[in-house]
Tab-separated table of N, CA and C in Angstrom:
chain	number	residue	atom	x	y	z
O	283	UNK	N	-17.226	-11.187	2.222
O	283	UNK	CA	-16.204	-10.674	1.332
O	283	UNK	C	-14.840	-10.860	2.008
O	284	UNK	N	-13.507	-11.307	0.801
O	284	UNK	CA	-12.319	-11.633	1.927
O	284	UNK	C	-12.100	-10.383	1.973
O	285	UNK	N	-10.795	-10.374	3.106
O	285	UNK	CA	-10.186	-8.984	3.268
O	285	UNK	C	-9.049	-8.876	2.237
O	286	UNK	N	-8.957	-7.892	1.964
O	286	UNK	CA	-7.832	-7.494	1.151
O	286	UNK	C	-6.654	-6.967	1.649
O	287	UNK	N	-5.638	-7.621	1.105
O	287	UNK	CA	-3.977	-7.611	1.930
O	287	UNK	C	-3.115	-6.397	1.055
O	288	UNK	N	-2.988	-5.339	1.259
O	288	UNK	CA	-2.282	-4.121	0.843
O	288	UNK	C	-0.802	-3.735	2.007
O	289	UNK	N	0.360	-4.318	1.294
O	289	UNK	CA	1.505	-4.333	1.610
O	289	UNK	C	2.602	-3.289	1.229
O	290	UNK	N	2.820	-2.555	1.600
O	290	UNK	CA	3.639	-1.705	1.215
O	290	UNK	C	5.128	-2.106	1.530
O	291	UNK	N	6.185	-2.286	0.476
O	291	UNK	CA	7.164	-2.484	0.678
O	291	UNK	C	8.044	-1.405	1.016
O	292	UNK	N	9.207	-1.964	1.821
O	292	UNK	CA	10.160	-1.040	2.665
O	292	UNK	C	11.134	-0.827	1.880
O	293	UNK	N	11.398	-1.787	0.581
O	293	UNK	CA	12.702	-1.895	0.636
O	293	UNK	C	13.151	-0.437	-0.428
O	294	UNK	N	14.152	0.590	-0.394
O	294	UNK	CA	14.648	1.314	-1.274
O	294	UNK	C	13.646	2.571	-1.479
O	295	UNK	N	13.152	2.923	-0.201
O	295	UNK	CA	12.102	4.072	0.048
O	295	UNK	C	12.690	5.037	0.650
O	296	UNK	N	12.818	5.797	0.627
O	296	UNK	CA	12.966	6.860	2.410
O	296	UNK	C	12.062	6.652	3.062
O	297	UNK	N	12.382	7.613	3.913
O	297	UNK	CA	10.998	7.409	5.141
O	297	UNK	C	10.189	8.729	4.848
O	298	UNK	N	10.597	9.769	3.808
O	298	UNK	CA	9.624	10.866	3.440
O	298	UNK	C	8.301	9.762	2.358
O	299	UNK	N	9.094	8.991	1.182
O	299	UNK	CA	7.988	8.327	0.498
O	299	UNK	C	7.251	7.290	1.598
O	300	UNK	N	7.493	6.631	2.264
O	300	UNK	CA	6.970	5.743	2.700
O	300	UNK	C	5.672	6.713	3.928
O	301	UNK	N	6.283	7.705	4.350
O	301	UNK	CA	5.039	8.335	4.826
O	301	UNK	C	3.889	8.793	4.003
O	302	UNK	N	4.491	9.214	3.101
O	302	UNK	CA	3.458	9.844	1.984
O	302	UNK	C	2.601	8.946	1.936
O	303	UNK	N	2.859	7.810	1.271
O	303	UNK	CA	2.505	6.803	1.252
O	303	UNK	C	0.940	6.132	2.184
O	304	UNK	N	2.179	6.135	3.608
O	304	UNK	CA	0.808	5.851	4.431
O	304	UNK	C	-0.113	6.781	4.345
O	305	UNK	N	-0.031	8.360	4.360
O	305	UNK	CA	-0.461	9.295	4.874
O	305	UNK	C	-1.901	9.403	3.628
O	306	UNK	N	-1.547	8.947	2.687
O	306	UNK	CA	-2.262	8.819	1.294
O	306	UNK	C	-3.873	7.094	1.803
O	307	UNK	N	-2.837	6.127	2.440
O	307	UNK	CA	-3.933	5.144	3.243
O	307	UNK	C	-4.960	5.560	4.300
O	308	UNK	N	-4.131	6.227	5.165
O	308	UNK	CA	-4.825	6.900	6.242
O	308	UNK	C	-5.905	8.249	6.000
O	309	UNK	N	-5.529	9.108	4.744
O	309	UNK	CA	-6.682	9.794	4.407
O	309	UNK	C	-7.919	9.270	3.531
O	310	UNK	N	-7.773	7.995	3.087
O	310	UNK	CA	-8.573	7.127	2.304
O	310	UNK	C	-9.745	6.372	3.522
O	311	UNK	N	-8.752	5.702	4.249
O	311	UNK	CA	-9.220	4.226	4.971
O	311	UNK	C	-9.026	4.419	6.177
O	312	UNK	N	-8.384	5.626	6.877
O	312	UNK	CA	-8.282	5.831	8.199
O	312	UNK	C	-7.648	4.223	8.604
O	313	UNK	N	-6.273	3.772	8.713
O	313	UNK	CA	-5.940	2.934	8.589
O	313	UNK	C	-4.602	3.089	8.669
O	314	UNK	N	-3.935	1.876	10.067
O	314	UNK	CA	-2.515	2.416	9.996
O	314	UNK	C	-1.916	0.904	9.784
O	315	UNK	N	-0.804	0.929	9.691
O	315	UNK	CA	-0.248	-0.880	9.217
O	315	UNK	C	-0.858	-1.952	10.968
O	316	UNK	N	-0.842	-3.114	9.886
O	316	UNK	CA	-1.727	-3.801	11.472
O	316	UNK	C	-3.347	-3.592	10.964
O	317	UNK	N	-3.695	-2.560	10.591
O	317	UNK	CA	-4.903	-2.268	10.819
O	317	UNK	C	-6.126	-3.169	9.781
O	318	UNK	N	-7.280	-3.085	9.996
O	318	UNK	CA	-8.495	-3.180	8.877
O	318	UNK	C	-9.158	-2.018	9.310
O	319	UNK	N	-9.754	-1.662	7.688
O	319	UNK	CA	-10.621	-0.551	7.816
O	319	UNK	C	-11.757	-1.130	8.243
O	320	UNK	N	-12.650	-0.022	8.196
O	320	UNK	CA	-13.617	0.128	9.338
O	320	UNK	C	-15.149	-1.120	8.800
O	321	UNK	N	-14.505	-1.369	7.116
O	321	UNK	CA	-15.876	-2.019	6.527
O	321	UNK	C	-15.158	-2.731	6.400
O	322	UNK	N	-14.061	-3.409	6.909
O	322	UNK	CA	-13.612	-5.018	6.703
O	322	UNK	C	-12.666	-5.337	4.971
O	323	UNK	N	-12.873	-4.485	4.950
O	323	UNK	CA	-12.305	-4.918	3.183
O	323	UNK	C	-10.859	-5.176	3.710
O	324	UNK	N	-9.728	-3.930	3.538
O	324	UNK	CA	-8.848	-3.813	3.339
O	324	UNK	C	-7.910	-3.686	5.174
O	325	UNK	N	-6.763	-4.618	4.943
O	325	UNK	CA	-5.721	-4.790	6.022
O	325	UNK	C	-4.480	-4.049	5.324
O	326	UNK	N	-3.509	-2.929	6.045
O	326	UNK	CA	-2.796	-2.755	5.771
O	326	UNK	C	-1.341	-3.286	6.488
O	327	UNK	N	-0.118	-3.488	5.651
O	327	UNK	CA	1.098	-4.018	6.368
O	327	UNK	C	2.262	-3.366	5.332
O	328	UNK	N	3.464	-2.972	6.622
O	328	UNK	CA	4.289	-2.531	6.110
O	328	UNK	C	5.055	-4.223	6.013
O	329	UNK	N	5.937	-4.485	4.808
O	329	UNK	CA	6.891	-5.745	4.832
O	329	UNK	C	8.205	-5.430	3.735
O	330	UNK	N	8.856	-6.536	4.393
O	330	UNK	CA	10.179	-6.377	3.715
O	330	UNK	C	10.159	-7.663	2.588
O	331	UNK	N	9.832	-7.194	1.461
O	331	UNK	CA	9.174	-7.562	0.110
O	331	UNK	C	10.651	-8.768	0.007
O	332	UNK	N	11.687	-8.626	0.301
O	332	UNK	CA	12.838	-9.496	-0.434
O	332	UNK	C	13.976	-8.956	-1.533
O	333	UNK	N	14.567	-9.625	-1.069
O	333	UNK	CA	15.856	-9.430	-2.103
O	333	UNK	C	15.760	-8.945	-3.226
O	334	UNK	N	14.205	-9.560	-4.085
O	334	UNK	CA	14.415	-9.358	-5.542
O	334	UNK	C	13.525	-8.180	-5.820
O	335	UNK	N	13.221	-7.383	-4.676
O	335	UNK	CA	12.697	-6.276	-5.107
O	335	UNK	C	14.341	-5.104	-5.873
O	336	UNK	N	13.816	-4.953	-7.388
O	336	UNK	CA	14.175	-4.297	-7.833
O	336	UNK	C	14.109	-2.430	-7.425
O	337	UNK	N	15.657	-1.747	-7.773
O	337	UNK	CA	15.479	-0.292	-6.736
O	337	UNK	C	14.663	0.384	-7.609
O	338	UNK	N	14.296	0.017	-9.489
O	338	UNK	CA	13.825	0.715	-10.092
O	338	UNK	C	12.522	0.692	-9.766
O	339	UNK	N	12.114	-0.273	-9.215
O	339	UNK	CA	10.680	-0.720	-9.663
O	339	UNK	C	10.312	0.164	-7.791
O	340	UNK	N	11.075	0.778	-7.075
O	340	UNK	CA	10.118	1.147	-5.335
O	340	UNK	C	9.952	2.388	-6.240
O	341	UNK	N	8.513	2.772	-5.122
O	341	UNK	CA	8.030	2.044	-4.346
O	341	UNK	C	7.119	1.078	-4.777
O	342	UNK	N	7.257	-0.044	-4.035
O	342	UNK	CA	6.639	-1.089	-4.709
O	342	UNK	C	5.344	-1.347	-3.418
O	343	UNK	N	4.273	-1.656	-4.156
O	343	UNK	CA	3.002	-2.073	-3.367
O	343	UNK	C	2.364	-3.631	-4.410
O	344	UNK	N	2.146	-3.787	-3.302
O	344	UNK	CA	1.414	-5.306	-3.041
O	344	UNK	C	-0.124	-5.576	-2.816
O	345	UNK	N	-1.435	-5.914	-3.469
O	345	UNK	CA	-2.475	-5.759	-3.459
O	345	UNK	C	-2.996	-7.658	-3.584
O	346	UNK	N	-3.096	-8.082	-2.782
O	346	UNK	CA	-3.210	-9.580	-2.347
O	346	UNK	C	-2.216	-10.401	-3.718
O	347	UNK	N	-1.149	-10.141	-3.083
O	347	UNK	CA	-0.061	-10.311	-4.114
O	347	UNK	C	-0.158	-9.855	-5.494
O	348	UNK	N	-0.650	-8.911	-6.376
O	348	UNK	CA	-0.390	-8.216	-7.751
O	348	UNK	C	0.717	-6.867	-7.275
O	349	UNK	N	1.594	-7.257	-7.949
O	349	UNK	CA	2.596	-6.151	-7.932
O	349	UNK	C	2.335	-4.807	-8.441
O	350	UNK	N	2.578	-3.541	-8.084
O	350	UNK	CA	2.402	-2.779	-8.827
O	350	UNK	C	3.692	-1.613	-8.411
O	351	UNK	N	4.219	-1.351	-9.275
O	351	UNK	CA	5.414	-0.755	-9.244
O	351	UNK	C	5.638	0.750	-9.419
O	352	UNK	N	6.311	1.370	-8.929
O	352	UNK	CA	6.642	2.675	-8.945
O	352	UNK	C	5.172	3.556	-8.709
O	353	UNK	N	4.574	3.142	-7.677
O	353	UNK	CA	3.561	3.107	-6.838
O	353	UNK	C	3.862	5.281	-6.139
O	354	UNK	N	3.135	6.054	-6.542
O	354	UNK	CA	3.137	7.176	-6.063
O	354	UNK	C	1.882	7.558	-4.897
O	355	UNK	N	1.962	8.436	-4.091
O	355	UNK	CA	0.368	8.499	-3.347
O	355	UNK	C	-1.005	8.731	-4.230
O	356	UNK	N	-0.742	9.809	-4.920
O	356	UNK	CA	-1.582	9.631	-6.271
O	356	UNK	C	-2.123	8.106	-6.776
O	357	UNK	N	-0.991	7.527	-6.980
O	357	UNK	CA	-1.493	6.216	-7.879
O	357	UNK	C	-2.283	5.227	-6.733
O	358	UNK	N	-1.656	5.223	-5.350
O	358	UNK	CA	-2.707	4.426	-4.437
O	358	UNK	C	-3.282	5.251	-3.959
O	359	UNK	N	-3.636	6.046	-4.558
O	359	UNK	CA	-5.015	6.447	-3.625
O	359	UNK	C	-6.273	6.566	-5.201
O	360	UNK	N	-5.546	6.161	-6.250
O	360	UNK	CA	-6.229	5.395	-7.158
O	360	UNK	C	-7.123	3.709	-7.188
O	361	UNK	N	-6.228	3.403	-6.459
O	361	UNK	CA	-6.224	1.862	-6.278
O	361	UNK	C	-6.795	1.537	-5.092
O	362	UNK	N	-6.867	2.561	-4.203
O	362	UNK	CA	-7.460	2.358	-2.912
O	362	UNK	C	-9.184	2.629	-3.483
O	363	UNK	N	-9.453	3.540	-4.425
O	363	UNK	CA	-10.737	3.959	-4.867
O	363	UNK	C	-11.551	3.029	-5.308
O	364	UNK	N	-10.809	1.743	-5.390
O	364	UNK	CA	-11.523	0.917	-6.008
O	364	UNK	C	-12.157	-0.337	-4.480
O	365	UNK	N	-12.033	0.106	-3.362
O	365	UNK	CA	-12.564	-0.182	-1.967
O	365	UNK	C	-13.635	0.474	-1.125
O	366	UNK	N	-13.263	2.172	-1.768
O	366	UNK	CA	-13.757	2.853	-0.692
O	366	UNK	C	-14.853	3.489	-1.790
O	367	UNK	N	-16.181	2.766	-0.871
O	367	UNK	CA	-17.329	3.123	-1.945
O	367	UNK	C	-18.536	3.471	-1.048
């Protein structure tokens, strides 16, 4: 199975959402950026998404490139559910 690339973008976050954020990965996948979880699926990385990240659309997350926008811990730790089985 490939690994799956889960990117969390930096751009137009604080650093309170962007913890949440991780803190929402790390109670899922025990998993810090850099990392793969423990069954190989999922790699996490913090990145600086680009210019054309829109401020409406952070926090923005990245799931082997599908965008998904205005991304809450709630909502990935929705999206993470669909790994951790």
């Amino acid at each position: 199975m490939p690994v799956i690339r889960l990117e969390l973008c930096t751009e137009h976050i604080s650093i309170d959402q962007r913890e949440a954020l991780l803190d929402a990965v790390w109670d899922t996948l025990r998993i810090s950026p850099g990392m793969v979880s423990a069954n190989g699926n999922v790699e996490l990385a913090l990145k600086q998404c680009g210019a054309g990240v829109d401020p409406a659309d952070a926090p923005l997350v990245r799931v082997d490139g599908q965008e998904y926008r205005n991304v809450t811990p709630a909502r990935l730790l929705t999206l993470l559910g669909r790994w951790v089985r």
